[in-house]
Structures are given as C-alpha cells and as structure tokens.
Amino acid sequence: MLSVRRVSMTYRKASGPVFDEVDFTVPEGHLVPLLGANGAGKTTLLRVLCGLVVPTTGTVLVAGRDVVRRPAAARAHLGVSLYPERSFYFRLTCAQNLRYYASLRSLFGARAKSEVAEVLDRVGLAEQADTPFMRLSLGQRKRLGLARALLGRPSLLLLDEPTANLDSANVARFHAILAGHAAQGGSALFSTHSEEDLATATERPLRIEAGRVVPVPALPSPGPATLQEAR
C-alpha cells in the first residue's frame, strides 16, 4: 500500500538531512505507529509521504502511484490529518467544513451529506455538527481532523499524533476506528508519543532517529519505561 524507497530530505542551508535514504513499507491491512523525539522529523516525513513536500531524492508510492509524478492518483487513496488547528475555516461549522472537503473528493449533494454525517458519528462529533470550528476544544479539533481523513473511504491513513489531547474514551474510539479500517484492508501510518497506541500496531512500529527510520525491536509488556526506550 505504501512504499518508501531511498527517500532523503534536506532543507536549503541546513547542516544535514532531516532524514536520509529512508526505506520502508506499510502493507495493506496493517497499522504502523511512527515514534521519535520532538524535532526528529516525523511530521516532515508525513508531509513528504502525502506529497505536500517534494523529497530531495527517492520515491514514495501509494497504491503504486508516485506521489510526486501522479499526485492526484496517489491522493485519491490517501486520508491525511496533519494540522487540524490550521486545516479548517474557523467560522464554519463542523459539517460545513467537511462538506467543503468532501467536494474536493468529488462528493456532492446527498452523498456528501450522508458521508459527512457518518464520519462525524464515527469520531463522536455528531452533536457538534452545527458547532463552529472555533468553539471546539483541542480534542474535538483532533477528532474533526480524523473525520476529514476518513472522507471518501481512503485505503491509507497518514496521521500526525491523532490521539494527542484526547481523553481515554476517545483514544479507545480512535483505536476501534483504526481496527475497523485495517479489518477492511486499509492501512495507516501514524506518529505518536502514546504507549497505548503501540497496542494497535499490526506491524513493528518504526522509529525515526538521527535521520534514519528503523523498526523498533519487539517491545516488552507495557511498563513505565517502555515507550521512552522505544523513542
């Protein structure tokens, strides 16, 4: 589903690459957490994978489509949530914002209305459908970002810290959504600092460190030091 081949990213005037010669895959039907310290490059990597940033070298394929050479074809398979706080119109309601994004996926009329209602219900925001974005809490904004990513039933989700600012009930809801997505053959790569999220992994988590992305060794049963050791 996602194939990353020798991808490097170096910003102009930077002393070194953000990441270098990155190779990994996310198979169909699998969920892969992405670990790393703040500033390690997790968000930059996700931006490269969804085509928002062109890598210095290398190739990213989504369902066999190159995200640089065939961006529209690749993005048709992608659901992305990177910056919920900056991704929505503040004065529009949750439903209005999602209907706008549905139109970008060629979803209109009754079909768009139905799908918007469905994804709002899935993330627990059905009662906030008519609430302006600016009145949402941080956790609700995160959930709206996930709802947007689910529009159009994409096969691959790319999510940046999707459980940040969520309470335990909504973390459990997120895990259930991911499990259902994988059960239908979907895949996901999501950055996280949460130990709870590691339990959702169906493949070994990945860690980005010193410009490299490597599989995390099998983790022991959860304990206070587990996630810190994995970072």
JSON list of C-alpha atoms in Angstrom, two decimals, residues 78-173:
[
{"chain": "A", "resi": 78, "resn": "LEU", "atom": "CA", "xyz": [-4.97, 8.92, 0.97]},
{"chain": "A", "resi": 79, "resn": "GLY", "atom": "CA", "xyz": [-6.66, 10.24, 4.09]},
{"chain": "A", "resi": 80, "resn": "VAL", "atom": "CA", "xyz": [-4.46, 12.78, 5.89]},
{"chain": "A", "resi": 81, "resn": "SER", "atom": "CA", "xyz": [-4.62, 14.66, 9.18]},
{"chain": "A", "resi": 82, "resn": "LEU", "atom": "CA", "xyz": [-1.58, 16.80, 9.96]},
{"chain": "A", "resi": 83, "resn": "TYR", "atom": "CA", "xyz": [-2.62, 20.23, 11.25]},
{"chain": "A", "resi": 84, "resn": "PRO", "atom": "CA", "xyz": [-6.25, 20.19, 12.43]},
{"chain": "A", "resi": 85, "resn": "GLU", "atom": "CA", "xyz": [-5.93, 23.63, 14.04]},
{"chain": "A", "resi": 86, "resn": "ARG", "atom": "CA", "xyz": [-4.90, 25.13, 10.70]},
{"chain": "A", "resi": 87, "resn": "SER", "atom": "CA", "xyz": [-6.93, 22.98, 8.32]},
{"chain": "A", "resi": 88, "resn": "PHE", "atom": "CA", "xyz": [-10.44, 24.28, 8.88]},
{"chain": "A", "resi": 89, "resn": "TYR", "atom": "CA", "xyz": [-12.38, 27.51, 8.45]},
{"chain": "A", "resi": 90, "resn": "PHE", "atom": "CA", "xyz": [-12.89, 28.87, 11.96]},
{"chain": "A", "resi": 91, "resn": "ARG", "atom": "CA", "xyz": [-16.36, 30.35, 11.42]},
{"chain": "A", "resi": 92, "resn": "LEU", "atom": "CA", "xyz": [-17.79, 27.40, 9.51]},
{"chain": "A", "resi": 93, "resn": "THR", "atom": "CA", "xyz": [-19.44, 24.55, 11.38]},
{"chain": "A", "resi": 94, "resn": "CYS", "atom": "CA", "xyz": [-18.01, 21.05, 11.52]},
{"chain": "A", "resi": 95, "resn": "ALA", "atom": "CA", "xyz": [-20.49, 19.85, 8.90]},
{"chain": "A", "resi": 96, "resn": "GLN", "atom": "CA", "xyz": [-19.84, 22.82, 6.61]},
{"chain": "A", "resi": 97, "resn": "ASN", "atom": "CA", "xyz": [-16.09, 22.31, 6.79]},
{"chain": "A", "resi": 98, "resn": "LEU", "atom": "CA", "xyz": [-16.41, 18.62, 6.00]},
{"chain": "A", "resi": 99, "resn": "ARG", "atom": "CA", "xyz": [-18.81, 19.24, 3.12]},
{"chain": "A", "resi": 100, "resn": "TYR", "atom": "CA", "xyz": [-16.20, 21.54, 1.62]},
{"chain": "A", "resi": 101, "resn": "TYR", "atom": "CA", "xyz": [-13.53, 18.83, 1.90]},
{"chain": "A", "resi": 102, "resn": "ALA", "atom": "CA", "xyz": [-15.99, 16.25, 0.58]},
{"chain": "A", "resi": 103, "resn": "SER", "atom": "CA", "xyz": [-16.38, 18.37, -2.55]},
{"chain": "A", "resi": 104, "resn": "LEU", "atom": "CA", "xyz": [-12.62, 18.16, -3.09]},
{"chain": "A", "resi": 105, "resn": "ARG", "atom": "CA", "xyz": [-13.11, 14.39, -3.24]},
{"chain": "A", "resi": 106, "resn": "SER", "atom": "CA", "xyz": [-15.93, 14.81, -5.77]},
{"chain": "A", "resi": 107, "resn": "LEU", "atom": "CA", "xyz": [-18.59, 14.06, -3.18]},
{"chain": "A", "resi": 108, "resn": "PHE", "atom": "CA", "xyz": [-21.66, 16.28, -3.57]},
{"chain": "A", "resi": 109, "resn": "GLY", "atom": "CA", "xyz": [-25.31, 16.53, -2.65]},
{"chain": "A", "resi": 110, "resn": "ALA", "atom": "CA", "xyz": [-26.99, 13.72, -0.74]},
{"chain": "A", "resi": 111, "resn": "ARG", "atom": "CA", "xyz": [-23.92, 11.51, -0.92]},
{"chain": "A", "resi": 112, "resn": "ALA", "atom": "CA", "xyz": [-21.72, 14.19, 0.66]},
{"chain": "A", "resi": 113, "resn": "LYS", "atom": "CA", "xyz": [-24.31, 14.93, 3.34]},
{"chain": "A", "resi": 114, "resn": "SER", "atom": "CA", "xyz": [-24.62, 11.24, 4.19]},
{"chain": "A", "resi": 115, "resn": "GLU", "atom": "CA", "xyz": [-20.87, 10.65, 4.36]},
{"chain": "A", "resi": 116, "resn": "VAL", "atom": "CA", "xyz": [-20.26, 13.78, 6.45]},
{"chain": "A", "resi": 117, "resn": "ALA", "atom": "CA", "xyz": [-22.90, 12.63, 8.94]},
{"chain": "A", "resi": 118, "resn": "GLU", "atom": "CA", "xyz": [-21.33, 9.16, 9.01]},
{"chain": "A", "resi": 119, "resn": "VAL", "atom": "CA", "xyz": [-17.76, 10.30, 9.73]},
{"chain": "A", "resi": 120, "resn": "LEU", "atom": "CA", "xyz": [-18.92, 12.81, 12.36]},
{"chain": "A", "resi": 121, "resn": "ASP", "atom": "CA", "xyz": [-20.76, 9.99, 14.11]},
{"chain": "A", "resi": 122, "resn": "ARG", "atom": "CA", "xyz": [-17.73, 7.68, 13.88]},
{"chain": "A", "resi": 123, "resn": "VAL", "atom": "CA", "xyz": [-15.48, 10.19, 15.65]},
{"chain": "A", "resi": 124, "resn": "GLY", "atom": "CA", "xyz": [-18.10, 11.15, 18.23]},
{"chain": "A", "resi": 125, "resn": "LEU", "atom": "CA", "xyz": [-18.89, 14.62, 16.90]},
{"chain": "A", "resi": 126, "resn": "ALA", "atom": "CA", "xyz": [-22.45, 14.11, 15.66]},
{"chain": "A", "resi": 127, "resn": "GLU", "atom": "CA", "xyz": [-23.78, 16.51, 18.30]},
{"chain": "A", "resi": 128, "resn": "GLN", "atom": "CA", "xyz": [-21.24, 19.14, 17.23]},
{"chain": "A", "resi": 129, "resn": "ALA", "atom": "CA", "xyz": [-22.19, 19.03, 13.53]},
{"chain": "A", "resi": 130, "resn": "ASP", "atom": "CA", "xyz": [-23.55, 22.59, 13.69]},
{"chain": "A", "resi": 131, "resn": "THR", "atom": "CA", "xyz": [-20.87, 23.93, 16.04]},
{"chain": "A", "resi": 132, "resn": "PRO", "atom": "CA", "xyz": [-18.39, 26.41, 14.52]},
{"chain": "A", "resi": 133, "resn": "PHE", "atom": "CA", "xyz": [-14.83, 25.10, 14.43]},
{"chain": "A", "resi": 134, "resn": "MET", "atom": "CA", "xyz": [-13.58, 27.97, 16.61]},
{"chain": "A", "resi": 135, "resn": "ARG", "atom": "CA", "xyz": [-15.74, 26.74, 19.51]},
{"chain": "A", "resi": 136, "resn": "LEU", "atom": "CA", "xyz": [-14.30, 23.22, 19.53]},
{"chain": "A", "resi": 137, "resn": "SER", "atom": "CA", "xyz": [-11.85, 22.02, 22.17]},
{"chain": "A", "resi": 138, "resn": "LEU", "atom": "CA", "xyz": [-8.39, 20.82, 21.15]},
{"chain": "A", "resi": 139, "resn": "GLY", "atom": "CA", "xyz": [-9.51, 17.22, 21.42]},
{"chain": "A", "resi": 140, "resn": "GLN", "atom": "CA", "xyz": [-12.59, 17.87, 19.31]},
{"chain": "A", "resi": 141, "resn": "ARG", "atom": "CA", "xyz": [-10.43, 19.55, 16.67]},
{"chain": "A", "resi": 142, "resn": "LYS", "atom": "CA", "xyz": [-8.24, 16.46, 16.57]},
{"chain": "A", "resi": 143, "resn": "ARG", "atom": "CA", "xyz": [-11.31, 14.30, 16.06]},
{"chain": "A", "resi": 144, "resn": "LEU", "atom": "CA", "xyz": [-12.57, 16.55, 13.28]},
{"chain": "A", "resi": 145, "resn": "GLY", "atom": "CA", "xyz": [-9.18, 16.13, 11.59]},
{"chain": "A", "resi": 146, "resn": "LEU", "atom": "CA", "xyz": [-9.65, 12.37, 11.76]},
{"chain": "A", "resi": 147, "resn": "ALA", "atom": "CA", "xyz": [-13.18, 12.73, 10.35]},
{"chain": "A", "resi": 148, "resn": "ARG", "atom": "CA", "xyz": [-11.80, 14.66, 7.39]},
{"chain": "A", "resi": 149, "resn": "ALA", "atom": "CA", "xyz": [-9.17, 11.95, 6.82]},
{"chain": "A", "resi": 150, "resn": "LEU", "atom": "CA", "xyz": [-11.92, 9.30, 6.70]},
{"chain": "A", "resi": 151, "resn": "LEU", "atom": "CA", "xyz": [-13.93, 11.09, 4.00]},
{"chain": "A", "resi": 152, "resn": "GLY", "atom": "CA", "xyz": [-14.08, 9.12, 0.78]},
{"chain": "A", "resi": 153, "resn": "ARG", "atom": "CA", "xyz": [-13.06, 5.87, 2.48]},
{"chain": "A", "resi": 154, "resn": "PRO", "atom": "CA", "xyz": [-9.33, 6.13, 1.67]},
{"chain": "A", "resi": 155, "resn": "SER", "atom": "CA", "xyz": [-7.22, 2.99, 1.79]},
{"chain": "A", "resi": 156, "resn": "LEU", "atom": "CA", "xyz": [-4.22, 4.62, 3.52]},
{"chain": "A", "resi": 157, "resn": "LEU", "atom": "CA", "xyz": [-4.35, 6.97, 6.51]},
{"chain": "A", "resi": 158, "resn": "LEU", "atom": "CA", "xyz": [-1.41, 9.26, 7.38]},
{"chain": "A", "resi": 159, "resn": "LEU", "atom": "CA", "xyz": [-2.00, 10.83, 10.79]},
{"chain": "A", "resi": 160, "resn": "ASP", "atom": "CA", "xyz": [0.16, 13.12, 12.93]},
{"chain": "A", "resi": 161, "resn": "GLU", "atom": "CA", "xyz": [-0.29, 12.39, 16.66]},
{"chain": "A", "resi": 162, "resn": "PRO", "atom": "CA", "xyz": [-4.01, 11.63, 16.28]},
{"chain": "A", "resi": 163, "resn": "THR", "atom": "CA", "xyz": [-4.53, 10.79, 19.97]},
{"chain": "A", "resi": 164, "resn": "ALA", "atom": "CA", "xyz": [-2.93, 13.98, 21.36]},
{"chain": "A", "resi": 165, "resn": "ASN", "atom": "CA", "xyz": [-5.40, 15.90, 23.58]},
{"chain": "A", "resi": 166, "resn": "LEU", "atom": "CA", "xyz": [-7.92, 13.03, 23.54]},
{"chain": "A", "resi": 167, "resn": "ASP", "atom": "CA", "xyz": [-9.45, 11.60, 26.70]},
{"chain": "A", "resi": 168, "resn": "SER", "atom": "CA", "xyz": [-9.34, 7.86, 27.34]},
{"chain": "A", "resi": 169, "resn": "ALA", "atom": "CA", "xyz": [-12.80, 7.22, 25.86]},
{"chain": "A", "resi": 170, "resn": "ASN", "atom": "CA", "xyz": [-11.89, 8.91, 22.60]},
{"chain": "A", "resi": 171, "resn": "VAL", "atom": "CA", "xyz": [-8.48, 7.21, 22.46]},
{"chain": "A", "resi": 172, "resn": "ALA", "atom": "CA", "xyz": [-10.38, 3.92, 22.65]},
{"chain": "A", "resi": 173, "resn": "ARG", "atom": "CA", "xyz": [-12.74, 5.18, 19.93]}
]
